[in-house]
Amino acid sequence: MVHADAAKFQPDVTKRDAYAHVMGQAAALLEGQRNWVCNLANTASLLWHGYKALPEPSSSVNWAGFYVLDPLNSEQLILGPFLGKVACQTIAFSKGVCGAAAATGTTQVVPDVEAFPGHIACDGDSKSEIVVPVKVDGKLVAIIDIDCAVINGFDEEDRKGLEELADLLSRSCNW
Protein backbone atom coordinates (compact mmCIF):
# COMPACT_ATOMS: atom_id res chain seq x y z
CA MET A 1 0.00 0.00 0.00
CA VAL A 2 1.27 3.46 -0.90
CA HIS A 3 1.89 5.67 2.13
CA ALA A 4 1.06 9.36 2.57
CA ASP A 5 4.76 10.01 2.02
CA ALA A 6 4.01 9.48 -1.69
CA ALA A 7 3.36 13.23 -1.81
CA LYS A 8 6.79 14.12 -0.40
CA PHE A 9 9.28 15.48 -2.90
CA GLN A 10 13.05 15.81 -2.58
CA PRO A 11 14.43 19.27 -1.80
CA ASP A 12 15.57 21.07 -4.95
CA VAL A 13 13.57 18.67 -7.14
CA THR A 14 13.55 19.55 -10.85
CA LYS A 15 10.29 19.82 -12.74
CA ARG A 16 11.18 16.74 -14.81
CA ASP A 17 11.88 14.74 -11.64
CA ALA A 18 8.70 16.03 -9.99
CA TYR A 19 6.58 14.81 -12.91
CA ALA A 20 8.42 11.47 -12.87
CA HIS A 21 7.66 11.19 -9.14
CA VAL A 22 3.99 12.06 -9.71
CA MET A 23 3.75 9.43 -12.48
CA GLY A 24 5.41 6.73 -10.39
CA GLN A 25 3.35 7.41 -7.30
CA ALA A 26 0.13 7.78 -9.29
CA ALA A 27 0.75 4.45 -11.01
CA ALA A 28 1.24 2.80 -7.61
CA LEU A 29 -1.86 4.46 -6.15
CA LEU A 30 -4.01 3.55 -9.15
CA GLU A 31 -2.94 -0.08 -9.18
CA GLY A 32 -5.93 -2.20 -8.16
CA GLN A 33 -8.17 0.86 -7.71
CA ARG A 34 -10.45 1.79 -10.63
CA ASN A 35 -12.78 4.28 -8.91
CA TRP A 36 -12.29 7.60 -10.67
CA VAL A 37 -13.20 9.73 -7.63
CA CYS A 38 -10.61 8.02 -5.46
CA ASN A 39 -7.97 8.11 -8.19
CA LEU A 40 -8.50 11.75 -9.14
CA ALA A 41 -8.48 12.83 -5.47
CA ASN A 42 -5.10 11.22 -4.84
CA THR A 43 -3.72 12.49 -8.14
CA ALA A 44 -4.82 16.06 -7.32
CA SER A 45 -2.91 15.79 -4.05
CA LEU A 46 0.22 14.51 -5.79
CA LEU A 47 0.08 17.37 -8.28
CA TRP A 48 -0.52 20.01 -5.61
CA HIS A 49 2.39 18.87 -3.47
CA GLY A 50 4.61 18.46 -6.53
CA TYR A 51 4.04 22.03 -7.67
CA LYS A 52 4.55 23.37 -4.15
CA ALA A 53 7.95 21.60 -3.99
CA LEU A 54 9.19 23.38 -7.12
CA PRO A 55 10.61 26.89 -7.49
CA GLU A 56 8.65 29.75 -9.09
CA PRO A 57 6.54 29.84 -11.13
CA SER A 58 5.37 26.29 -10.35
CA SER A 59 5.17 26.91 -6.60
CA SER A 60 2.58 29.62 -7.36
CA VAL A 61 0.04 27.04 -8.54
CA ASN A 62 -3.17 27.99 -6.76
CA TRP A 63 -5.58 25.34 -8.06
CA ALA A 64 -4.94 21.75 -9.13
CA GLY A 65 -7.72 19.36 -9.96
CA PHE A 66 -10.24 17.91 -12.31
CA TYR A 67 -13.53 18.44 -14.02
CA VAL A 68 -15.39 15.42 -15.37
CA LEU A 69 -17.96 15.07 -18.12
CA ASP A 70 -21.39 15.78 -16.66
CA PRO A 71 -23.45 12.57 -17.02
CA LEU A 72 -26.63 14.69 -17.36
CA ASN A 73 -25.27 17.09 -20.01
CA SER A 74 -22.74 15.90 -22.58
CA GLU A 75 -21.73 19.52 -23.38
CA GLN A 76 -20.79 20.41 -19.81
CA LEU A 77 -18.11 19.63 -17.24
CA ILE A 78 -18.83 19.16 -13.55
CA LEU A 79 -16.39 19.78 -10.71
CA GLY A 80 -14.28 16.83 -9.62
CA PRO A 81 -11.60 16.39 -6.95
CA PHE A 82 -9.24 19.35 -6.49
CA LEU A 83 -7.05 21.37 -4.13
CA GLY A 84 -7.38 25.14 -4.02
CA LYS A 85 -10.11 27.70 -3.48
CA VAL A 86 -13.78 26.90 -3.99
CA ALA A 87 -14.39 26.43 -7.73
CA CYS A 88 -17.01 26.77 -10.42
CA GLN A 89 -19.36 23.80 -10.16
CA THR A 90 -20.11 23.43 -13.86
CA ILE A 91 -18.45 24.69 -17.03
CA ALA A 92 -20.08 24.62 -20.45
CA PHE A 93 -17.92 23.49 -23.37
CA SER A 94 -18.45 26.98 -24.82
CA LYS A 95 -16.87 28.77 -21.83
CA GLY A 96 -13.31 29.42 -20.72
CA VAL A 97 -10.09 27.49 -20.98
CA CYS A 98 -11.61 24.29 -19.57
CA GLY A 99 -14.49 24.47 -22.04
CA ALA A 100 -12.05 25.03 -24.93
CA ALA A 101 -10.01 21.98 -23.97
CA ALA A 102 -13.18 19.90 -23.65
CA ALA A 103 -14.68 21.14 -26.93
CA THR A 104 -11.49 20.72 -28.99
CA GLY A 105 -10.04 17.70 -27.20
CA THR A 106 -6.67 19.45 -27.14
CA THR A 107 -4.39 20.74 -24.40
CA GLN A 108 -4.70 24.46 -23.73
CA VAL A 109 -1.66 26.32 -22.37
CA VAL A 110 -2.65 29.88 -21.57
CA PRO A 111 0.20 32.18 -20.47
CA ASP A 112 -2.18 35.03 -19.52
CA VAL A 113 -5.79 34.13 -18.76
CA GLU A 114 -6.89 37.77 -19.07
CA ALA A 115 -6.00 37.57 -22.79
CA PHE A 116 -8.04 34.38 -23.31
CA PRO A 117 -11.45 35.09 -24.89
CA GLY A 118 -14.25 33.97 -22.58
CA HIS A 119 -12.00 33.23 -19.61
CA ILE A 120 -13.96 32.25 -16.50
CA ALA A 121 -12.51 33.88 -13.38
CA CYS A 122 -13.38 31.25 -10.78
CA ASP A 123 -10.40 32.58 -8.81
CA GLY A 124 -9.34 36.15 -9.55
CA ASP A 125 -5.81 35.33 -8.37
CA SER A 126 -5.24 32.97 -11.32
CA LYS A 127 -3.04 34.49 -14.03
CA SER A 128 -2.13 31.47 -16.19
CA GLU A 129 -3.64 28.04 -16.79
CA ILE A 130 -3.07 24.68 -18.39
CA VAL A 131 -5.91 22.29 -19.17
CA VAL A 132 -5.38 18.76 -20.48
CA PRO A 133 -8.19 16.51 -21.75
CA VAL A 134 -8.49 12.95 -20.45
CA LYS A 135 -9.94 10.76 -23.19
CA VAL A 136 -10.95 7.12 -23.44
CA ASP A 137 -11.19 5.72 -26.98
CA GLY A 138 -11.13 9.30 -28.27
CA LYS A 139 -14.06 10.39 -26.07
CA LEU A 140 -13.61 13.06 -23.42
CA VAL A 141 -14.19 11.82 -19.86
CA ALA A 142 -12.44 14.53 -17.81
CA ILE A 143 -9.92 17.35 -17.85
CA ILE A 144 -6.91 18.15 -15.71
CA ASP A 145 -7.02 21.84 -14.78
CA ILE A 146 -4.06 23.63 -13.19
CA ASP A 147 -4.07 27.36 -12.40
CA CYS A 148 -1.11 29.53 -11.44
CA ALA A 149 -1.06 32.92 -9.69
CA VAL A 150 1.65 34.26 -12.02
CA ILE A 151 1.71 34.91 -15.76
CA ASN A 152 3.57 32.31 -17.85
CA GLY A 153 3.22 29.67 -15.15
CA PHE A 154 3.39 26.70 -17.53
CA ASP A 155 5.66 25.44 -20.28
CA GLU A 156 6.20 22.52 -22.64
CA GLU A 157 7.48 20.33 -19.81
CA ASP A 158 4.17 20.84 -17.98
CA ARG A 159 2.25 19.95 -21.13
CA LYS A 160 4.24 16.76 -21.62
CA GLY A 161 4.01 15.69 -17.96
CA LEU A 162 0.28 16.35 -17.69
CA GLU A 163 -0.50 14.67 -21.02
CA GLU A 164 1.33 11.54 -19.82
CA LEU A 165 -0.65 11.69 -16.59
CA ALA A 166 -3.92 12.07 -18.54
CA ASP A 167 -3.05 8.95 -20.50
CA LEU A 168 -2.39 7.01 -17.30
CA LEU A 169 -5.68 8.17 -15.78
CA SER A 170 -7.62 7.29 -18.93
CA ARG A 171 -6.41 3.69 -18.65
CA SER A 172 -6.70 3.38 -14.87
CA CYS A 173 -10.27 4.40 -14.03
CA ASN A 174 -13.77 3.10 -14.64
CA TRP A 175 -15.28 6.17 -16.21
Coordinates of N, CA and C in Angstrom, one line a residue:
M1 N 0.8 -1.2 0.0 CA 0.0 0.0 0.0 C 0.9 1.2 0.0
V2 N 0.5 2.2 -0.8 CA 1.3 3.5 -0.9 C 1.0 4.3 0.3
H3 N 2.0 4.9 0.9 CA 1.9 5.7 2.1 C 1.7 7.2 1.8
A4 N 1.2 7.9 2.8 CA 1.1 9.4 2.6 C 2.4 10.0 2.2
D5 N 3.5 9.4 2.4 CA 4.8 10.0 2.0 C 4.9 10.0 0.5
A6 N 4.0 9.4 -0.2 CA 4.0 9.5 -1.7 C 4.0 10.9 -2.2
A7 N 3.4 11.8 -1.4 CA 3.4 13.2 -1.8 C 4.6 14.1 -1.3
K8 N 5.6 13.4 -0.8 CA 6.8 14.1 -0.4 C 7.8 14.1 -1.6
F9 N 8.3 15.3 -1.8 CA 9.3 15.5 -2.9 C 10.6 15.9 -2.3
Q10 N 11.7 15.5 -3.0 CA 13.0 15.8 -2.6 C 13.3 17.3 -2.6
P11 N 14.1 17.9 -1.7 CA 14.4 19.3 -1.8 C 15.1 19.5 -3.1
D12 N 14.9 20.7 -3.7 CA 15.6 21.1 -5.0 C 15.2 20.1 -6.1
V13 N 14.0 19.5 -6.1 CA 13.6 18.7 -7.1 C 13.4 19.5 -8.4
T14 N 13.8 18.9 -9.6 CA 13.5 19.5 -10.9 C 12.1 19.3 -11.3
K15 N 11.6 20.0 -12.2 CA 10.3 19.8 -12.7 C 10.2 18.4 -13.4
R16 N 11.2 18.1 -14.2 CA 11.2 16.7 -14.8 C 11.1 15.6 -13.8
D17 N 11.9 15.7 -12.7 CA 11.9 14.7 -11.6 C 10.6 14.8 -10.9
A18 N 10.0 15.9 -10.7 CA 8.7 16.0 -10.0 C 7.6 15.3 -10.8
Y19 N 7.6 15.5 -12.1 CA 6.6 14.8 -12.9 C 6.8 13.3 -12.9
A20 N 8.1 12.9 -12.9 CA 8.4 11.5 -12.9 C 7.9 10.9 -11.5
H21 N 8.1 11.6 -10.5 CA 7.7 11.2 -9.1 C 6.1 11.1 -9.1
V22 N 5.5 12.1 -9.7 CA 4.0 12.1 -9.7 C 3.5 10.8 -10.5
M23 N 4.1 10.6 -11.7 CA 3.7 9.4 -12.5 C 4.0 8.1 -11.7
G24 N 5.1 8.0 -11.1 CA 5.4 6.7 -10.4 C 4.5 6.5 -9.2
Q25 N 4.2 7.5 -8.5 CA 3.4 7.4 -7.3 C 1.9 7.2 -7.7
A26 N 1.5 7.9 -8.8 CA 0.1 7.8 -9.3 C -0.1 6.4 -9.8
A27 N 0.9 5.8 -10.5 CA 0.7 4.4 -11.0 C 0.6 3.5 -9.8
A28 N 1.4 3.7 -8.8 CA 1.2 2.8 -7.6 C -0.1 3.0 -6.9
L29 N -0.6 4.2 -6.8 CA -1.9 4.5 -6.1 C -3.0 3.9 -7.0
L30 N -2.9 4.0 -8.3 CA -4.0 3.6 -9.2 C -4.1 2.0 -9.3
E31 N -3.0 1.4 -9.0 CA -2.9 -0.1 -9.2 C -4.0 -0.7 -8.3
G32 N -4.9 -1.5 -8.9 CA -5.9 -2.2 -8.2 C -7.1 -1.3 -7.7
Q33 N -7.1 0.0 -8.1 CA -8.2 0.9 -7.7 C -8.7 1.5 -9.0
R34 N -9.9 1.3 -9.4 CA -10.5 1.8 -10.6 C -11.5 2.9 -10.4
N35 N -11.8 3.2 -9.2 CA -12.8 4.3 -8.9 C -12.2 5.6 -9.3
W36 N -12.8 6.3 -10.2 CA -12.3 7.6 -10.7 C -12.3 8.7 -9.6
V37 N -13.2 8.7 -8.7 CA -13.2 9.7 -7.6 C -12.0 9.5 -6.7
C38 N -11.8 8.3 -6.3 CA -10.6 8.0 -5.5 C -9.3 8.4 -6.2
N39 N -9.2 7.9 -7.4 CA -8.0 8.1 -8.2 C -7.7 9.6 -8.5
L40 N -8.7 10.3 -8.8 CA -8.5 11.8 -9.1 C -8.2 12.5 -7.9
A41 N -8.8 12.2 -6.7 CA -8.5 12.8 -5.5 C -7.0 12.7 -5.1
N42 N -6.5 11.4 -5.2 CA -5.1 11.2 -4.8 C -4.2 11.9 -5.9
T43 N -4.6 11.9 -7.1 CA -3.7 12.5 -8.1 C -3.7 14.0 -8.0
A44 N -4.8 14.6 -7.6 CA -4.8 16.1 -7.3 C -3.8 16.4 -6.2
S45 N -3.8 15.6 -5.2 CA -2.9 15.8 -4.0 C -1.5 15.7 -4.5
L46 N -1.1 14.7 -5.3 CA 0.2 14.5 -5.8 C 0.6 15.7 -6.6
L47 N -0.2 16.2 -7.5 CA 0.1 17.4 -8.3 C 0.3 18.6 -7.4
W48 N -0.6 18.8 -6.5 CA -0.5 20.0 -5.6 C 0.8 20.0 -4.9
H49 N 1.1 18.9 -4.2 CA 2.4 18.9 -3.5 C 3.6 18.9 -4.4
G50 N 3.5 18.4 -5.6 CA 4.6 18.5 -6.5 C 4.9 19.9 -6.9
Y51 N 3.8 20.6 -7.3 CA 4.0 22.0 -7.7 C 4.6 22.9 -6.5
K52 N 4.1 22.6 -5.3 CA 4.6 23.4 -4.1 C 6.0 23.1 -3.8
A53 N 6.6 21.9 -4.2 CA 8.0 21.6 -4.0 C 8.9 22.3 -5.0
L54 N 8.4 22.8 -6.1 CA 9.2 23.4 -7.1 C 9.4 24.9 -6.9
P55 N 10.4 25.4 -7.6 CA 10.6 26.9 -7.5 C 9.5 27.6 -8.3
E56 N 9.5 28.9 -8.3 CA 8.7 29.7 -9.1 C 8.9 29.4 -10.6
P57 N 7.9 29.5 -11.4 CA 6.5 29.8 -11.1 C 5.7 28.7 -10.6
S58 N 6.2 27.5 -10.7 CA 5.4 26.3 -10.3 C 4.8 26.3 -8.9
S59 N 5.6 26.9 -8.0 CA 5.2 26.9 -6.6 C 4.0 27.9 -6.4
S60 N 3.7 28.7 -7.4 CA 2.6 29.6 -7.4 C 1.3 29.0 -7.9
V61 N 1.3 27.7 -8.2 CA 0.0 27.0 -8.5 C -1.0 27.2 -7.4
N62 N -2.2 27.7 -7.8 CA -3.2 28.0 -6.8 C -4.4 27.2 -6.9
W63 N -4.5 26.3 -7.9 CA -5.6 25.3 -8.1 C -5.1 24.2 -8.9
A64 N -5.3 23.0 -8.4 CA -4.9 21.7 -9.1 C -6.0 20.7 -9.0
G65 N -6.6 20.3 -10.1 CA -7.7 19.4 -10.0 C -8.3 19.0 -11.3
F66 N -9.6 18.6 -11.2 CA -10.2 17.9 -12.3 C -11.7 18.4 -12.5
Y67 N -12.1 18.4 -13.7 CA -13.5 18.4 -14.0 C -13.8 17.2 -14.8
V68 N -15.0 16.6 -14.6 CA -15.4 15.4 -15.4 C -16.6 15.7 -16.2
L69 N -16.8 14.9 -17.3 CA -18.0 15.1 -18.1 C -19.2 14.9 -17.3
D70 N -20.1 15.8 -17.4 CA -21.4 15.8 -16.7 C -22.3 14.7 -17.3
P71 N -22.7 13.7 -16.5 CA -23.5 12.6 -17.0 C -24.9 13.0 -17.4
L72 N -25.3 14.2 -17.0 CA -26.6 14.7 -17.4 C -26.6 15.7 -18.5
N73 N -25.4 16.1 -18.9 CA -25.3 17.1 -20.0 C -23.9 16.9 -20.7
S74 N -24.0 16.3 -21.9 CA -22.7 15.9 -22.6 C -22.0 17.1 -23.1
E75 N -22.4 18.3 -22.9 CA -21.7 19.5 -23.4 C -21.3 20.4 -22.2
Q76 N -21.1 19.7 -21.0 CA -20.8 20.4 -19.8 C -19.9 19.6 -18.9
L77 N -19.0 20.3 -18.2 CA -18.1 19.6 -17.2 C -18.7 19.9 -15.9
I78 N -18.4 19.0 -14.9 CA -18.8 19.2 -13.5 C -17.6 19.0 -12.7
L79 N -17.5 19.8 -11.6 CA -16.4 19.8 -10.7 C -16.1 18.4 -10.2
G80 N -14.8 18.1 -10.2 CA -14.3 16.8 -9.6 C -13.3 17.2 -8.5
P81 N -12.5 16.2 -8.0 CA -11.6 16.4 -7.0 C -10.6 17.5 -7.3
F82 N -10.2 18.3 -6.3 CA -9.2 19.4 -6.5 C -8.7 19.8 -5.2
L83 N -7.6 20.6 -5.2 CA -7.0 21.4 -4.1 C -6.9 22.8 -4.6
G84 N -7.4 23.7 -3.7 CA -7.4 25.1 -4.0 C -8.6 25.8 -3.5
K85 N -8.9 27.0 -3.9 CA -10.1 27.7 -3.5 C -11.4 27.1 -4.1
V86 N -12.5 27.4 -3.5 CA -13.8 26.9 -4.0 C -13.8 27.2 -5.5
A87 N -14.4 26.3 -6.3 CA -14.4 26.4 -7.7 C -15.8 26.5 -8.4
C88 N -15.8 26.8 -9.6 CA -17.0 26.8 -10.4 C -17.5 25.3 -10.4
Q89 N -18.8 25.2 -10.2 CA -19.4 23.8 -10.2 C -19.6 23.2 -11.5
T90 N -20.0 23.9 -12.5 CA -20.1 23.4 -13.9 C -19.5 24.4 -14.8
I91 N -19.0 23.9 -16.0 CA -18.4 24.7 -17.0 C -18.9 24.1 -18.4
A92 N -19.6 25.0 -19.1 CA -20.1 24.6 -20.5 C -18.9 24.5 -21.4
F93 N -19.0 23.6 -22.4 CA -17.9 23.5 -23.4 C -17.6 24.8 -24.1
S94 N -18.6 25.7 -24.1 CA -18.4 27.0 -24.8 C -17.8 28.1 -24.0
K95 N -17.4 27.8 -22.7 CA -16.9 28.8 -21.8 C -15.5 28.5 -21.4
G96 N -14.6 29.5 -21.4 CA -13.3 29.4 -20.7 C -12.3 28.4 -21.3
V97 N -11.2 28.4 -20.6 CA -10.1 27.5 -21.0 C -10.5 26.0 -20.9
C98 N -11.2 25.7 -19.8 CA -11.6 24.3 -19.6 C -12.6 23.9 -20.7
G99 N -13.5 24.8 -21.0 CA -14.5 24.5 -22.0 C -13.8 24.3 -23.4
A100 N -12.8 25.1 -23.7 CA -12.1 25.0 -24.9 C -11.3 23.7 -25.0
A101 N -10.7 23.3 -24.0 CA -10.0 22.0 -24.0 C -11.0 20.8 -24.2
A102 N -12.2 20.9 -23.5 CA -13.2 19.9 -23.6 C -13.8 19.9 -25.1
A103 N -14.1 21.1 -25.6 CA -14.7 21.1 -26.9 C -13.7 20.7 -28.0
T104 N -12.4 21.0 -27.9 CA -11.5 20.7 -29.0 C -10.8 19.4 -28.8
G105 N -10.8 18.9 -27.5 CA -10.0 17.7 -27.2 C -8.5 17.9 -27.2
T106 N -8.1 19.2 -27.1 CA -6.7 19.4 -27.1 C -6.2 20.2 -25.9
T107 N -5.0 20.0 -25.5 CA -4.4 20.7 -24.4 C -4.4 22.2 -24.7
Q108 N -4.7 23.0 -23.7 CA -4.7 24.5 -23.7 C -3.7 25.0 -22.7
V109 N -2.7 25.7 -23.2 CA -1.7 26.3 -22.4 C -1.9 27.8 -22.6
V110 N -2.3 28.5 -21.5 CA -2.7 29.9 -21.6 C -1.7 30.7 -20.7
P111 N -0.8 31.4 -21.3 CA 0.2 32.2 -20.5 C -0.4 33.3 -19.7
D112 N -1.5 33.9 -20.2 CA -2.2 35.0 -19.5 C -3.7 34.9 -19.7
V113 N -4.4 34.4 -18.7 CA -5.8 34.1 -18.8 C -6.6 35.4 -19.1
E114 N -6.1 36.5 -18.7 CA -6.9 37.8 -19.1 C -7.0 38.0 -20.6
A115 N -6.0 37.4 -21.3 CA -6.0 37.6 -22.8 C -6.8 36.5 -23.5
F116 N -7.3 35.5 -22.7 CA -8.0 34.4 -23.3 C -9.5 34.8 -23.5
P117 N -10.0 34.7 -24.7 CA -11.5 35.1 -24.9 C -12.4 34.2 -24.1
G118 N -13.3 34.8 -23.3 CA -14.3 34.0 -22.6 C -13.7 33.4 -21.3
H119 N -12.6 33.8 -20.8 CA -12.0 33.2 -19.6 C -13.0 33.3 -18.5
I120 N -13.1 32.3 -17.7 CA -14.0 32.3 -16.5 C -13.1 32.5 -15.3
A121 N -13.3 33.5 -14.5 CA -12.5 33.9 -13.4 C -13.1 33.2 -12.1
C122 N -12.9 31.9 -12.0 CA -13.4 31.3 -10.8 C -12.6 31.8 -9.6
D123 N -11.3 32.0 -9.8 CA -10.4 32.6 -8.8 C -9.7 33.8 -9.4
G124 N -10.0 35.0 -9.0 CA -9.3 36.2 -9.5 C -7.8 36.2 -9.4
D125 N -7.3 35.4 -8.5 CA -5.8 35.3 -8.4 C -5.1 34.6 -9.5
S126 N -5.8 33.8 -10.3 CA -5.2 33.0 -11.3 C -4.8 33.9 -12.5
K127 N -3.6 33.7 -12.9 CA -3.0 34.5 -14.0 C -2.7 33.7 -15.3
S128 N -2.4 32.4 -15.1 CA -2.1 31.5 -16.2 C -2.8 30.1 -15.9
E129 N -2.9 29.3 -16.9 CA -3.6 28.0 -16.8 C -3.2 27.0 -17.8
I130 N -3.2 25.8 -17.4 CA -3.1 24.7 -18.4 C -4.2 23.7 -18.2
V131 N -4.8 23.2 -19.3 CA -5.9 22.3 -19.2 C -5.6 21.2 -20.2
V132 N -5.7 19.9 -19.7 CA -5.4 18.8 -20.5 C -6.6 17.8 -20.5
P133 N -7.1 17.5 -21.7 CA -8.2 16.5 -21.7 C -7.7 15.1 -21.4
V134 N -8.7 14.4 -20.7 CA -8.5 13.0 -20.4 C -9.5 12.2 -21.3
K135 N -9.0 11.4 -22.2 CA -9.9 10.8 -23.2 C -9.8 9.2 -23.1
V136 N -10.9 8.6 -23.3 CA -10.9 7.1 -23.4 C -11.5 6.8 -24.8
D137 N -10.8 6.1 -25.6 CA -11.2 5.7 -27.0 C -11.6 7.0 -27.7
G138 N -10.9 8.1 -27.6 CA -11.1 9.3 -28.3 C -12.3 10.1 -27.7
K139 N -12.9 9.7 -26.7 CA -14.1 10.4 -26.1 C -13.6 11.0 -24.8
L140 N -13.9 12.3 -24.6 CA -13.6 13.1 -23.4 C -14.3 12.5 -22.2
V141 N -13.6 12.3 -21.1 CA -14.2 11.8 -19.9 C -13.9 12.8 -18.7
A142 N -12.8 13.6 -18.9 CA -12.4 14.5 -17.8 C -11.4 15.5 -18.4
I143 N -11.0 16.5 -17.5 CA -9.9 17.3 -17.9 C -9.1 17.5 -16.6
I144 N -7.8 17.7 -16.8 CA -6.9 18.1 -15.7 C -6.8 19.7 -15.8
D145 N -7.0 20.4 -14.8 CA -7.0 21.8 -14.8 C -6.0 22.3 -13.7
I146 N -5.0 23.1 -14.1 CA -4.1 23.6 -13.2 C -4.0 25.1 -13.4
D147 N -4.2 25.9 -12.3 CA -4.1 27.4 -12.4 C -2.8 27.8 -11.6
C148 N -2.3 29.0 -12.1 CA -1.1 29.5 -11.4 C -1.3 31.0 -11.2
A149 N -0.9 31.5 -10.1 CA -1.1 32.9 -9.7 C -0.1 33.9 -10.3
V150 N 0.7 33.4 -11.3 CA 1.7 34.3 -12.0 C 1.5 34.0 -13.5
I151 N 1.8 35.0 -14.3 CA 1.7 34.9 -15.8 C 2.8 34.0 -16.2
N152 N 2.6 33.3 -17.3 CA 3.6 32.3 -17.9 C 4.0 31.2 -16.8
G153 N 3.0 30.7 -16.2 CA 3.2 29.7 -15.2 C 3.5 28.3 -15.7
F154 N 3.3 28.1 -17.0 CA 3.4 26.7 -17.5 C 4.2 26.7 -18.8
D155 N 4.8 25.6 -19.1 CA 5.7 25.4 -20.3 C 5.5 24.1 -20.9
E156 N 6.3 23.8 -21.9 CA 6.2 22.5 -22.6 C 6.4 21.3 -21.7
E157 N 7.3 21.4 -20.7 CA 7.5 20.3 -19.8 C 6.2 20.0 -19.0
D158 N 5.5 21.1 -18.7 CA 4.2 20.8 -18.0 C 3.2 20.1 -18.9
R159 N 3.1 20.6 -20.2 CA 2.2 19.9 -21.1 C 2.6 18.5 -21.2
K160 N 3.8 18.2 -21.4 CA 4.2 16.8 -21.6 C 3.9 15.9 -20.4
G161 N 4.3 16.4 -19.2 CA 4.0 15.7 -18.0 C 2.5 15.5 -17.7
L162 N 1.7 16.5 -17.9 CA 0.3 16.3 -17.7 C -0.4 15.5 -18.7
E163 N 0.1 15.5 -20.0 CA -0.5 14.7 -21.0 C -0.2 13.2 -20.7
E164 N 1.0 12.9 -20.2 CA 1.3 11.5 -19.8 C 0.4 11.1 -18.7
L165 N 0.2 12.0 -17.7 CA -0.7 11.7 -16.6 C -2.1 11.5 -17.1
A166 N -2.6 12.3 -18.0 CA -3.9 12.1 -18.5 C -4.1 10.7 -19.2
D167 N -3.0 10.3 -19.9 CA -3.1 8.9 -20.5 C -3.1 7.9 -19.4
L168 N -2.3 8.0 -18.4 CA -2.4 7.0 -17.3 C -3.8 7.0 -16.7
L169 N -4.3 8.1 -16.4 CA -5.7 8.2 -15.8 C -6.7 7.6 -16.7
S170 N -6.6 7.8 -18.0 CA -7.6 7.3 -18.9 C -7.7 5.8 -18.9
R171 N -6.5 5.1 -18.7 CA -6.4 3.7 -18.7 C -6.7 3.1 -17.3
S172 N -6.7 3.9 -16.2 CA -6.7 3.4 -14.9 C -8.0 3.6 -14.1
C173 N -9.0 4.1 -14.7 CA -10.3 4.4 -14.0 C -11.4 3.8 -14.8
N174 N -12.5 3.5 -14.0 CA -13.8 3.1 -14.6 C -14.6 4.4 -14.8
W175 N -14.6 4.9 -16.0 CA -15.3 6.2 -16.2 C -16.7 5.9 -16.4

